[in-house]
């Protein structure tokens, strides 16, 4: 950052943006190492935590565009990580469920993402990592409300 103007490096928005670019690269590389993408992780995590869901529900829960949800579910279904079946209450909708293989893949992705978190936050002690996470959550919650 020695060649970056001080008026930028003193701005949290600039720092967050620069770190987000770096974090995205680390996450993409980590997931790529196990043959996955971030969208896959979002969907598998939502299915694991909340259970079977429609594609529209998954899009809302994962903050994903409908077309990205469909593409990611297609990829996950081809690999046997999710199953898609017509909703018995509304045949126009599909219900997506996590398979056992999907649960195993989610655990692999959790390990990969854990390593990424450690790499990203390496210079910070555990207490500072918790503080950073708490502060980022507070900021995000505030801005999502309004």
Short mmCIF file of N, CA, C and O in Angstrom, two decimals:
data_model
loop_
_atom_site.label_atom_id
_atom_site.label_comp_id
_atom_site.label_asym_id
_atom_site.label_seq_id
_atom_site.Cartn_x
_atom_site.Cartn_y
_atom_site.Cartn_z
N UNK A 1 0.82 -1.20 0.00
CA UNK A 1 0.00 0.00 0.00
C UNK A 1 0.86 1.27 0.00
O UNK A 1 0.32 2.35 0.03
N UNK A 2 2.19 1.11 -0.08
CA UNK A 2 3.06 2.27 0.01
C UNK A 2 2.89 3.22 -1.17
O UNK A 2 3.18 4.40 -1.06
N UNK A 3 2.39 2.75 -2.32
CA UNK A 3 2.17 3.60 -3.48
C UNK A 3 0.73 4.10 -3.57
O UNK A 3 0.38 4.80 -4.51
N UNK A 4 -0.10 3.71 -2.62
CA UNK A 4 -1.50 4.11 -2.63
C UNK A 4 -1.65 5.39 -1.83
O UNK A 4 -1.09 5.50 -0.73
N UNK A 5 -2.41 6.35 -2.34
CA UNK A 5 -2.59 7.60 -1.60
C UNK A 5 -3.16 7.36 -0.19
O UNK A 5 -4.08 6.56 -0.01
N UNK A 6 -2.61 8.05 0.77
CA UNK A 6 -3.01 7.90 2.17
C UNK A 6 -4.50 8.19 2.36
O UNK A 6 -5.15 7.58 3.21
N UNK A 7 -5.05 9.12 1.57
CA UNK A 7 -6.47 9.43 1.75
C UNK A 7 -7.35 8.24 1.38
O UNK A 7 -8.48 8.15 1.82
N UNK A 8 -6.84 7.30 0.57
CA UNK A 8 -7.57 6.06 0.30
C UNK A 8 -7.37 5.05 1.41
O UNK A 8 -8.33 4.46 1.90
N UNK A 9 -6.11 4.83 1.78
CA UNK A 9 -5.81 3.78 2.75
C UNK A 9 -6.38 4.07 4.13
O UNK A 9 -6.46 3.17 4.97
N UNK A 10 -6.80 5.30 4.37
CA UNK A 10 -7.41 5.65 5.65
C UNK A 10 -8.93 5.48 5.63
O UNK A 10 -9.59 5.73 6.64
N UNK A 11 -9.48 5.07 4.51
CA UNK A 11 -10.94 4.93 4.38
C UNK A 11 -11.36 3.47 4.54
O UNK A 11 -10.93 2.61 3.76
N UNK A 12 -12.21 3.18 5.52
CA UNK A 12 -12.68 1.81 5.69
C UNK A 12 -13.34 1.24 4.43
O UNK A 12 -13.16 0.06 4.13
N UNK A 13 -14.06 2.05 3.68
CA UNK A 13 -14.71 1.55 2.47
C UNK A 13 -13.67 1.06 1.46
O UNK A 13 -13.85 0.01 0.83
N UNK A 14 -12.58 1.78 1.32
CA UNK A 14 -11.51 1.36 0.40
C UNK A 14 -10.86 0.08 0.90
O UNK A 14 -10.65 -0.87 0.13
N UNK A 15 -10.56 0.03 2.19
CA UNK A 15 -9.94 -1.16 2.77
C UNK A 15 -10.83 -2.38 2.63
O UNK A 15 -10.36 -3.47 2.27
N UNK A 16 -12.12 -2.23 2.90
CA UNK A 16 -13.06 -3.35 2.77
C UNK A 16 -13.13 -3.83 1.33
O UNK A 16 -13.17 -5.04 1.08
N UNK A 17 -13.14 -2.91 0.39
CA UNK A 17 -13.19 -3.28 -1.03
C UNK A 17 -11.94 -4.06 -1.43
O UNK A 17 -12.04 -5.10 -2.10
N UNK A 18 -10.79 -3.58 -1.04
CA UNK A 18 -9.54 -4.26 -1.39
C UNK A 18 -9.49 -5.65 -0.76
O UNK A 18 -9.08 -6.62 -1.40
N UNK A 19 -9.91 -5.74 0.50
CA UNK A 19 -9.90 -7.03 1.18
C UNK A 19 -10.94 -7.97 0.59
O UNK A 19 -10.69 -9.17 0.48
N UNK A 20 -12.09 -7.44 0.17
CA UNK A 20 -13.13 -8.27 -0.44
C UNK A 20 -12.62 -8.91 -1.74
O UNK A 20 -12.89 -10.08 -2.01
N UNK A 21 -11.88 -8.16 -2.52
CA UNK A 21 -11.30 -8.71 -3.76
C UNK A 21 -10.35 -9.85 -3.43
O UNK A 21 -10.40 -10.92 -4.04
N UNK A 22 -9.51 -9.64 -2.44
CA UNK A 22 -8.55 -10.67 -2.04
C UNK A 22 -9.28 -11.88 -1.47
O UNK A 22 -8.96 -13.02 -1.81
N UNK A 23 -10.27 -11.65 -0.61
CA UNK A 23 -11.03 -12.74 -0.01
C UNK A 23 -11.75 -13.55 -1.08
O UNK A 23 -11.77 -14.79 -1.03
N UNK A 24 -12.34 -12.87 -2.06
CA UNK A 24 -13.05 -13.57 -3.13
C UNK A 24 -12.10 -14.48 -3.90
O UNK A 24 -12.45 -15.62 -4.23
N UNK A 25 -10.90 -14.00 -4.16
CA UNK A 25 -9.91 -14.80 -4.88
C UNK A 25 -9.52 -16.03 -4.05
O UNK A 25 -9.46 -17.15 -4.57
N UNK A 26 -9.29 -15.84 -2.75
CA UNK A 26 -8.95 -16.97 -1.88
C UNK A 26 -10.08 -18.00 -1.82
O UNK A 26 -9.83 -19.21 -1.90
N UNK A 27 -11.31 -17.53 -1.69
CA UNK A 27 -12.46 -18.43 -1.61
C UNK A 27 -12.62 -19.18 -2.93
O UNK A 27 -12.82 -20.40 -2.94
N UNK A 28 -12.52 -18.48 -4.05
CA UNK A 28 -12.65 -19.13 -5.36
C UNK A 28 -11.59 -20.21 -5.54
O UNK A 28 -11.89 -21.32 -6.00
N UNK A 29 -10.37 -19.90 -5.16
CA UNK A 29 -9.29 -20.88 -5.27
C UNK A 29 -9.53 -22.06 -4.33
O UNK A 29 -9.32 -23.22 -4.71
N UNK A 30 -9.97 -21.79 -3.11
CA UNK A 30 -10.23 -22.86 -2.15
C UNK A 30 -11.33 -23.79 -2.61
O UNK A 30 -11.18 -25.02 -2.54
N UNK A 31 -12.43 -23.23 -3.08
CA UNK A 31 -13.53 -24.05 -3.58
C UNK A 31 -13.13 -24.76 -4.87
O UNK A 31 -13.50 -25.91 -5.10
N UNK A 32 -12.37 -24.08 -5.73
CA UNK A 32 -11.91 -24.69 -6.97
C UNK A 32 -11.08 -25.93 -6.71
O UNK A 32 -11.12 -26.89 -7.49
N UNK A 33 -10.35 -25.93 -5.60
CA UNK A 33 -9.53 -27.08 -5.25
C UNK A 33 -10.33 -28.33 -4.95
O UNK A 33 -9.80 -29.44 -5.00
N UNK A 34 -11.61 -28.17 -4.65
CA UNK A 34 -12.49 -29.34 -4.41
C UNK A 34 -13.61 -29.39 -5.46
O UNK A 34 -14.65 -30.01 -5.24
N UNK A 35 -13.38 -28.73 -6.59
CA UNK A 35 -14.31 -28.81 -7.71
C UNK A 35 -15.65 -28.14 -7.48
O UNK A 35 -16.67 -28.64 -7.92
N UNK A 36 -15.63 -27.01 -6.79
CA UNK A 36 -16.89 -26.34 -6.47
C UNK A 36 -16.77 -24.83 -6.67
O UNK A 36 -15.69 -24.31 -6.95
N UNK A 37 -17.90 -24.17 -6.50
CA UNK A 37 -17.98 -22.71 -6.57
C UNK A 37 -18.72 -22.20 -5.34
O UNK A 37 -19.39 -22.96 -4.65
N UNK A 38 -18.62 -20.91 -5.11
CA UNK A 38 -19.29 -20.31 -3.97
C UNK A 38 -20.79 -20.52 -3.97
O UNK A 38 -21.39 -20.74 -2.92
N UNK A 39 -21.41 -20.48 -5.15
CA UNK A 39 -22.85 -20.71 -5.23
C UNK A 39 -23.20 -22.11 -4.76
O UNK A 39 -24.24 -22.32 -4.15
N UNK A 40 -22.34 -23.07 -5.03
CA UNK A 40 -22.59 -24.44 -4.58
C UNK A 40 -22.62 -24.48 -3.05
O UNK A 40 -23.50 -25.11 -2.46
N UNK A 41 -21.65 -23.82 -2.45
CA UNK A 41 -21.58 -23.81 -0.99
C UNK A 41 -22.84 -23.17 -0.39
O UNK A 41 -23.40 -23.70 0.56
N UNK A 42 -23.25 -22.06 -0.94
CA UNK A 42 -24.44 -21.37 -0.42
C UNK A 42 -25.66 -22.29 -0.43
O UNK A 42 -26.40 -22.38 0.55
N UNK A 43 -25.86 -22.96 -1.56
CA UNK A 43 -27.04 -23.82 -1.70
C UNK A 43 -26.95 -25.03 -0.78
O UNK A 43 -27.91 -25.36 -0.08
N UNK A 44 -25.80 -25.69 -0.76
CA UNK A 44 -25.65 -26.86 0.11
C UNK A 44 -25.82 -26.47 1.57
O UNK A 44 -26.46 -27.20 2.34
N UNK A 45 -25.25 -25.34 1.97
CA UNK A 45 -25.36 -24.90 3.36
C UNK A 45 -26.81 -24.60 3.73
O UNK A 45 -27.28 -24.96 4.81
N UNK A 46 -27.55 -23.94 2.82
CA UNK A 46 -28.95 -23.63 3.09
C UNK A 46 -29.79 -24.90 3.21
O UNK A 46 -30.63 -25.02 4.10
N UNK A 47 -29.56 -25.86 2.32
CA UNK A 47 -30.30 -27.12 2.39
C UNK A 47 -29.97 -27.88 3.67
O UNK A 47 -30.86 -28.48 4.29
N UNK A 48 -28.71 -27.85 4.07
CA UNK A 48 -28.31 -28.55 5.29
C UNK A 48 -28.95 -27.90 6.52
O UNK A 48 -29.44 -28.59 7.41
N UNK A 49 -28.96 -26.59 6.55
CA UNK A 49 -29.46 -25.88 7.74
C UNK A 49 -30.98 -25.81 7.80
O UNK A 49 -31.56 -25.96 8.87
N UNK A 50 -31.64 -25.60 6.66
CA UNK A 50 -33.07 -25.36 6.66
C UNK A 50 -33.90 -26.51 6.08
O UNK A 50 -35.12 -26.49 6.17
N UNK A 51 -33.25 -27.47 5.44
CA UNK A 51 -33.98 -28.58 4.84
C UNK A 51 -34.39 -28.29 3.41
O UNK A 51 -34.03 -27.27 2.82
N UNK A 52 -35.15 -29.22 2.86
CA UNK A 52 -35.60 -29.12 1.46
C UNK A 52 -36.28 -27.77 1.21
O UNK A 52 -36.95 -27.23 2.09
N UNK A 53 -36.10 -27.26 0.00
CA UNK A 53 -36.66 -25.95 -0.33
C UNK A 53 -36.89 -25.85 -1.82
O UNK A 53 -36.27 -26.55 -2.61
N UNK A 54 -37.78 -24.93 -2.17
CA UNK A 54 -37.98 -24.64 -3.59
C UNK A 54 -36.78 -23.83 -4.09
O UNK A 54 -36.02 -23.26 -3.31
N UNK A 55 -36.62 -23.79 -5.40
CA UNK A 55 -35.54 -23.01 -5.99
C UNK A 55 -35.69 -21.54 -5.64
O UNK A 55 -34.70 -20.86 -5.35
N UNK A 56 -36.91 -21.04 -5.61
CA UNK A 56 -37.14 -19.63 -5.26
C UNK A 56 -36.73 -19.35 -3.81
O UNK A 56 -36.10 -18.33 -3.52
N UNK A 57 -37.07 -20.27 -2.91
CA UNK A 57 -36.66 -20.11 -1.50
C UNK A 57 -35.14 -20.09 -1.39
O UNK A 57 -34.57 -19.29 -0.63
N UNK A 58 -34.49 -20.99 -2.11
CA UNK A 58 -33.03 -21.04 -2.07
C UNK A 58 -32.43 -19.73 -2.57
O UNK A 58 -31.46 -19.23 -2.00
N UNK A 59 -33.00 -19.18 -3.61
CA UNK A 59 -32.53 -17.90 -4.13
C UNK A 59 -32.62 -16.81 -3.09
O UNK A 59 -31.68 -16.02 -2.92
N UNK A 60 -33.73 -16.75 -2.37
CA UNK A 60 -33.90 -15.73 -1.32
C UNK A 60 -32.94 -15.98 -0.16
O UNK A 60 -32.28 -15.06 0.32
N UNK A 61 -32.85 -17.21 0.28
CA UNK A 61 -31.99 -17.53 1.43
C UNK A 61 -30.51 -17.31 1.12
O UNK A 61 -29.73 -16.95 2.00
N UNK A 62 -30.14 -17.57 -0.11
CA UNK A 62 -28.73 -17.50 -0.51
C UNK A 62 -28.36 -16.18 -1.17
O UNK A 62 -27.21 -16.00 -1.59
N UNK A 63 -29.34 -15.30 -1.30
CA UNK A 63 -29.12 -14.01 -1.95
C UNK A 63 -28.53 -14.20 -3.35
O UNK A 63 -27.50 -13.63 -3.69
N UNK A 64 -29.23 -15.02 -4.14
CA UNK A 64 -28.77 -15.35 -5.49
C UNK A 64 -29.88 -15.04 -6.49
O UNK A 64 -31.06 -15.21 -6.19
N UNK A 65 -29.47 -14.64 -7.68
CA UNK A 65 -30.39 -14.44 -8.79
C UNK A 65 -30.96 -15.79 -9.22
O UNK A 65 -30.29 -16.81 -9.15
N UNK A 66 -32.20 -15.78 -9.68
CA UNK A 66 -32.90 -17.02 -10.07
C UNK A 66 -32.11 -17.84 -11.09
O UNK A 66 -31.99 -19.06 -10.97
N UNK A 67 -31.55 -17.18 -12.09
CA UNK A 67 -30.81 -17.93 -13.12
C UNK A 67 -29.55 -18.58 -12.54
O UNK A 67 -29.16 -19.67 -12.95
N UNK A 68 -28.90 -17.91 -11.59
CA UNK A 68 -27.72 -18.49 -10.94
C UNK A 68 -28.11 -19.69 -10.08
O UNK A 68 -27.37 -20.68 -10.01
N UNK A 69 -29.26 -19.61 -9.43
CA UNK A 69 -29.75 -20.74 -8.62
C UNK A 69 -29.97 -21.95 -9.52
O UNK A 69 -29.53 -23.06 -9.21
N UNK A 70 -30.65 -21.75 -10.62
CA UNK A 70 -30.96 -22.85 -11.54
C UNK A 70 -29.67 -23.48 -12.05
O UNK A 70 -29.51 -24.71 -12.05
N UNK A 71 -28.72 -22.65 -12.49
CA UNK A 71 -27.46 -23.18 -13.01
C UNK A 71 -26.69 -23.96 -11.94
O UNK A 71 -26.19 -25.05 -12.21
N UNK A 72 -26.63 -23.41 -10.73
CA UNK A 72 -25.90 -24.09 -9.65
C UNK A 72 -26.59 -25.40 -9.27
O UNK A 72 -25.93 -26.42 -9.04
N UNK A 73 -27.91 -25.40 -9.20
CA UNK A 73 -28.64 -26.62 -8.86
C UNK A 73 -28.44 -27.67 -9.95
O UNK A 73 -28.27 -28.86 -9.65
N UNK A 74 -28.45 -27.25 -11.20
CA UNK A 74 -28.18 -28.19 -12.29
C UNK A 74 -26.81 -28.85 -12.11
O UNK A 74 -26.67 -30.06 -12.25
N UNK A 75 -25.80 -28.04 -11.79
CA UNK A 75 -24.45 -28.58 -11.59
C UNK A 75 -24.41 -29.52 -10.39
O UNK A 75 -23.82 -30.60 -10.46
N UNK A 76 -25.05 -29.12 -9.30
CA UNK A 76 -25.06 -29.96 -8.10
C UNK A 76 -25.83 -31.27 -8.34
O UNK A 76 -25.42 -32.32 -7.85
N UNK A 77 -26.92 -31.19 -9.08
CA UNK A 77 -27.70 -32.40 -9.38
C UNK A 77 -26.91 -33.36 -10.26
O UNK A 77 -26.94 -34.58 -10.06
N UNK A 78 -26.18 -32.82 -11.25
CA UNK A 78 -25.36 -33.66 -12.13
C UNK A 78 -24.30 -34.43 -11.34
O UNK A 78 -23.93 -35.54 -11.70
N UNK A 79 -23.83 -33.84 -10.25
CA UNK A 79 -22.80 -34.47 -9.42
C UNK A 79 -23.41 -35.34 -8.31
O UNK A 79 -22.67 -35.94 -7.54
N UNK A 80 -24.73 -35.36 -8.23
CA UNK A 80 -25.39 -36.18 -7.23
C UNK A 80 -25.43 -35.56 -5.84
O UNK A 80 -25.70 -36.26 -4.85
N UNK A 81 -25.20 -34.24 -5.73
CA UNK A 81 -25.18 -33.58 -4.43
C UNK A 81 -26.54 -33.09 -3.98
O UNK A 81 -26.76 -32.85 -2.79
N UNK A 82 -27.45 -32.91 -4.92
CA UNK A 82 -28.83 -32.55 -4.61
C UNK A 82 -29.76 -33.35 -5.51
O UNK A 82 -29.34 -33.85 -6.56
N UNK A 83 -31.00 -33.46 -5.07
CA UNK A 83 -32.05 -34.04 -5.90
C UNK A 83 -33.14 -33.01 -6.05
O UNK A 83 -33.43 -32.25 -5.13
N UNK A 84 -33.74 -33.01 -7.22
CA UNK A 84 -34.80 -32.06 -7.53
C UNK A 84 -36.02 -32.87 -7.93
O UNK A 84 -35.92 -33.79 -8.74
N UNK A 85 -37.17 -32.52 -7.34
CA UNK A 85 -38.41 -33.23 -7.65
C UNK A 85 -39.56 -32.22 -7.67
O UNK A 85 -39.51 -31.20 -6.98
N UNK A 86 -40.59 -32.51 -8.46
CA UNK A 86 -41.74 -31.60 -8.48
C UNK A 86 -42.38 -31.50 -7.09
O UNK A 86 -42.47 -32.49 -6.36
N UNK A 87 -42.80 -30.30 -6.74
CA UNK A 87 -43.50 -30.06 -5.47
C UNK A 87 -44.88 -30.69 -5.58
O UNK A 87 -45.64 -30.36 -6.50
N UNK A 88 -45.25 -31.60 -4.68
CA UNK A 88 -46.56 -32.24 -4.77
C UNK A 88 -47.72 -31.26 -4.63
O UNK A 88 -48.82 -31.52 -5.14
N UNK A 89 -47.48 -30.10 -3.99
CA UNK A 89 -48.53 -29.10 -3.82
C UNK A 89 -48.62 -28.14 -4.99
O UNK A 89 -49.64 -27.47 -5.17
N UNK A 90 -47.57 -28.05 -5.78
CA UNK A 90 -47.54 -27.13 -6.91
C UNK A 90 -46.56 -27.67 -7.94
O UNK A 90 -45.35 -27.46 -7.83
N UNK A 91 -47.06 -28.36 -8.93
CA UNK A 91 -46.23 -29.04 -9.93
C UNK A 91 -45.35 -28.08 -10.74
O UNK A 91 -44.43 -28.51 -11.41
N UNK A 92 -45.63 -26.79 -10.68
CA UNK A 92 -44.81 -25.82 -11.41
C UNK A 92 -43.49 -25.55 -10.68
O UNK A 92 -42.57 -24.99 -11.25
N UNK A 93 -43.44 -25.96 -9.42
CA UNK A 93 -42.26 -25.71 -8.58
C UNK A 93 -41.47 -26.98 -8.36
O UNK A 93 -42.04 -28.06 -8.28
N UNK A 94 -40.16 -26.83 -8.22
CA UNK A 94 -39.30 -27.94 -7.85
C UNK A 94 -38.87 -27.80 -6.40
O UNK A 94 -38.62 -26.70 -5.93
N UNK A 95 -38.79 -28.93 -5.72
CA UNK A 95 -38.25 -28.97 -4.37
C UNK A 95 -36.87 -29.61 -4.47
O UNK A 95 -36.71 -30.67 -5.08
N UNK A 96 -35.89 -28.98 -3.85
CA UNK A 96 -34.51 -29.44 -3.89
C UNK A 96 -34.15 -29.99 -2.52
O UNK A 96 -34.44 -29.38 -1.50
N UNK A 97 -33.52 -31.17 -2.51
CA UNK A 97 -33.08 -31.78 -1.26
C UNK A 97 -31.60 -32.11 -1.34
O UNK A 97 -31.06 -32.38 -2.43
N UNK A 98 -30.96 -32.13 -0.20
CA UNK A 98 -29.55 -32.47 -0.08
C UNK A 98 -29.42 -33.99 -0.02
O UNK A 98 -30.16 -34.65 0.71
N UNK A 99 -28.49 -34.54 -0.78
CA UNK A 99 -28.23 -35.98 -0.74
C UNK A 99 -27.10 -36.25 0.28
O UNK A 99 -26.43 -35.32 0.74
N UNK A 100 -26.87 -37.53 0.57
CA UNK A 100 -25.75 -37.88 1.45
C UNK A 100 -24.43 -37.43 0.83
O UNK A 100 -23.55 -36.93 1.52
N UNK A 101 -24.30 -37.63 -0.47
CA UNK A 101 -23.08 -37.17 -1.16
C UNK A 101 -22.96 -35.66 -1.06
O UNK A 101 -21.85 -35.12 -0.91
N UNK A 102 -24.07 -34.95 -1.11
CA UNK A 102 -24.06 -33.50 -0.95
C UNK A 102 -23.61 -33.09 0.44
O UNK A 102 -22.88 -32.11 0.61
N UNK A 103 -24.02 -33.85 1.44
CA UNK A 103 -23.57 -33.58 2.81
C UNK A 103 -22.06 -33.77 2.94
O UNK A 103 -21.38 -32.96 3.61
N UNK A 104 -21.53 -34.80 2.28
CA UNK A 104 -20.08 -35.02 2.30
C UNK A 104 -19.35 -33.87 1.58
O UNK A 104 -18.32 -33.40 2.05
N UNK A 105 -19.91 -33.45 0.46
CA UNK A 105 -19.31 -32.34 -0.28
C UNK A 105 -19.34 -31.06 0.57
O UNK A 105 -18.37 -30.30 0.60
N UNK A 106 -20.43 -30.84 1.26
CA UNK A 106 -20.53 -29.66 2.12
C UNK A 106 -19.44 -29.69 3.19
O UNK A 106 -18.81 -28.66 3.47
N UNK A 107 -19.17 -30.83 3.77
CA UNK A 107 -18.11 -30.94 4.77
C UNK A 107 -16.74 -30.65 4.15
O UNK A 107 -15.89 -30.00 4.77
N UNK A 108 -16.52 -31.11 2.92
CA UNK A 108 -15.26 -30.79 2.21
C UNK A 108 -15.15 -29.27 1.99
O UNK A 108 -14.09 -28.68 2.19
N UNK A 109 -16.26 -28.67 1.60
CA UNK A 109 -16.27 -27.23 1.37
C UNK A 109 -16.08 -26.46 2.67
O UNK A 109 -15.39 -25.43 2.69
N UNK A 110 -16.66 -26.95 3.76
CA UNK A 110 -16.44 -26.32 5.07
C UNK A 110 -14.96 -26.33 5.43
O UNK A 110 -14.43 -25.33 5.93
N UNK A 111 -14.29 -27.45 5.19
CA UNK A 111 -12.85 -27.54 5.49
C UNK A 111 -12.06 -26.57 4.60
O UNK A 111 -11.16 -25.87 5.08
N UNK A 112 -12.40 -26.53 3.32
CA UNK A 112 -11.71 -25.62 2.40
C UNK A 112 -11.93 -24.17 2.82
O UNK A 112 -10.98 -23.37 2.85
N UNK A 113 -13.15 -23.84 3.19
CA UNK A 113 -13.47 -22.47 3.59
C UNK A 113 -12.82 -22.13 4.93
O UNK A 113 -12.38 -21.00 5.14
N UNK A 114 -12.72 -23.10 5.82
CA UNK A 114 -12.03 -22.88 7.08
C UNK A 114 -10.57 -22.52 6.86
O UNK A 114 -10.02 -21.61 7.51
N UNK A 115 -9.93 -23.22 5.92
CA UNK A 115 -8.53 -22.92 5.60
C UNK A 115 -8.41 -21.51 5.01
O UNK A 115 -7.49 -20.76 5.35
N UNK A 116 -9.36 -21.14 4.16
CA UNK A 116 -9.36 -19.80 3.58
C UNK A 116 -9.49 -18.75 4.68
O UNK A 116 -8.78 -17.74 4.67
N UNK A 117 -10.39 -18.98 5.64
CA UNK A 117 -10.56 -18.02 6.73
C UNK A 117 -9.26 -17.87 7.51
O UNK A 117 -8.86 -16.76 7.86
N UNK A 118 -8.59 -19.00 7.76
CA UNK A 118 -7.32 -18.95 8.48
C UNK A 118 -6.27 -18.18 7.69
O UNK A 118 -5.52 -17.38 8.25
N UNK A 119 -6.22 -18.40 6.37
CA UNK A 119 -5.25 -17.69 5.53
C UNK A 119 -5.56 -16.19 5.50
O UNK A 119 -4.67 -15.36 5.63
N UNK A 120 -6.83 -15.86 5.33
CA UNK A 120 -7.25 -14.46 5.23
C UNK A 120 -6.98 -13.71 6.53
O UNK A 120 -6.50 -12.58 6.50
N UNK A 121 -7.27 -14.34 7.63
CA UNK A 121 -7.18 -13.66 8.93
C UNK A 121 -5.90 -14.00 9.69
O UNK A 121 -5.78 -13.69 10.88
N UNK A 122 -4.94 -14.61 9.03
CA UNK A 122 -3.71 -15.11 9.65
C UNK A 122 -3.05 -14.12 10.60
O UNK A 122 -2.63 -14.49 11.68
N UNK A 123 -2.94 -12.83 10.25
CA UNK A 123 -2.22 -11.93 11.16
C UNK A 123 -3.00 -11.56 12.43
O UNK A 123 -2.44 -10.94 13.33
N UNK A 124 -4.26 -11.94 12.52
CA UNK A 124 -5.08 -11.55 13.66
C UNK A 124 -5.19 -12.66 14.69
O UNK A 124 -5.44 -13.81 14.34
N UNK A 125 -5.06 -12.32 15.98
CA UNK A 125 -5.31 -13.33 17.01
C UNK A 125 -6.81 -13.66 17.06
O UNK A 125 -7.65 -12.91 16.54
N UNK A 126 -7.14 -14.77 17.70
CA UNK A 126 -8.53 -15.27 17.74
C UNK A 126 -9.51 -14.21 18.24
O UNK A 126 -10.60 -14.06 17.68
N UNK A 127 -9.16 -13.50 19.27
CA UNK A 127 -10.07 -12.48 19.82
C UNK A 127 -10.36 -11.39 18.79
O UNK A 127 -11.51 -10.94 18.65
N UNK A 128 -9.35 -10.95 18.07
CA UNK A 128 -9.54 -9.92 17.04
C UNK A 128 -10.39 -10.45 15.89
O UNK A 128 -11.18 -9.71 15.30
N UNK A 129 -10.22 -11.73 15.55
CA UNK A 129 -11.04 -12.33 14.50
C UNK A 129 -12.52 -12.30 14.91
O UNK A 129 -13.38 -11.98 14.09
N UNK A 130 -12.79 -12.62 16.15
CA UNK A 130 -14.17 -12.59 16.64
C UNK A 130 -14.71 -11.17 16.64
O UNK A 130 -15.86 -10.94 16.27
N UNK A 131 -13.89 -10.22 17.05
CA UNK A 131 -14.31 -8.81 17.06
C UNK A 131 -14.59 -8.34 15.64
O UNK A 131 -15.61 -7.68 15.38
N UNK A 132 -13.71 -8.66 14.70
CA UNK A 132 -13.91 -8.26 13.31
C UNK A 132 -15.22 -8.85 12.77
O UNK A 132 -16.01 -8.14 12.14
N UNK A 133 -15.45 -10.12 13.02
CA UNK A 133 -16.67 -10.77 12.55
C UNK A 133 -17.90 -10.10 13.16
O UNK A 133 -18.89 -9.84 12.46
N UNK A 134 -17.84 -9.79 14.44
CA UNK A 134 -18.97 -9.13 15.10
C UNK A 134 -19.23 -7.75 14.50
O UNK A 134 -20.38 -7.39 14.20
N UNK A 135 -18.19 -6.98 14.27
CA UNK A 135 -18.35 -5.63 13.71
C UNK A 135 -18.86 -5.68 12.27
O UNK A 135 -19.74 -4.89 11.88
N UNK A 136 -18.32 -6.59 11.46
CA UNK A 136 -18.80 -6.72 10.08
C UNK A 136 -20.26 -7.14 10.05
O UNK A 136 -21.05 -6.64 9.23
N UNK A 137 -20.64 -8.04 10.95
CA UNK A 137 -22.04 -8.47 11.03
C UNK A 137 -22.93 -7.30 11.41
O UNK A 137 -24.01 -7.12 10.84
N UNK A 138 -22.49 -6.51 12.36
CA UNK A 138 -23.26 -5.34 12.78
C UNK A 138 -23.45 -4.36 11.62
O UNK A 138 -24.57 -3.86 11.40
N UNK A 139 -22.41 -4.10 10.88
CA UNK A 139 -22.51 -3.19 9.73
C UNK A 139 -23.44 -3.75 8.66
O UNK A 139 -24.30 -3.03 8.13
N UNK A 140 -23.26 -5.01 8.32
CA UNK A 140 -24.08 -5.62 7.29
C UNK A 140 -25.55 -5.62 7.69
O UNK A 140 -26.42 -5.28 6.88
N UNK A 141 -25.83 -5.99 8.93
CA UNK A 141 -27.22 -6.01 9.41
C UNK A 141 -27.84 -4.62 9.30
O UNK A 141 -28.97 -4.46 8.84
N UNK A 142 -27.10 -3.62 9.70
CA UNK A 142 -27.61 -2.25 9.62
C UNK A 142 -27.96 -1.86 8.19
O UNK A 142 -29.03 -1.31 7.93
N UNK A 143 -27.07 -2.16 7.26
CA UNK A 143 -27.29 -1.73 5.88
C UNK A 143 -28.29 -2.60 5.14
O UNK A 143 -28.90 -2.14 4.17
N UNK A 144 -28.48 -3.81 5.56
CA UNK A 144 -29.51 -4.66 4.94
C UNK A 144 -30.92 -4.22 5.34
O UNK A 144 -31.86 -4.45 4.61
N UNK A 145 -31.03 -3.61 6.49
CA UNK A 145 -32.35 -3.14 6.96
C UNK A 145 -32.83 -1.94 6.18
O UNK A 145 -34.02 -1.70 6.08
N UNK A 146 -31.90 -1.15 5.69
CA UNK A 146 -32.48 -0.01 5.14
C UNK A 146 -31.88 0.93 4.27
O UNK A 146 -32.43 1.74 3.69
#
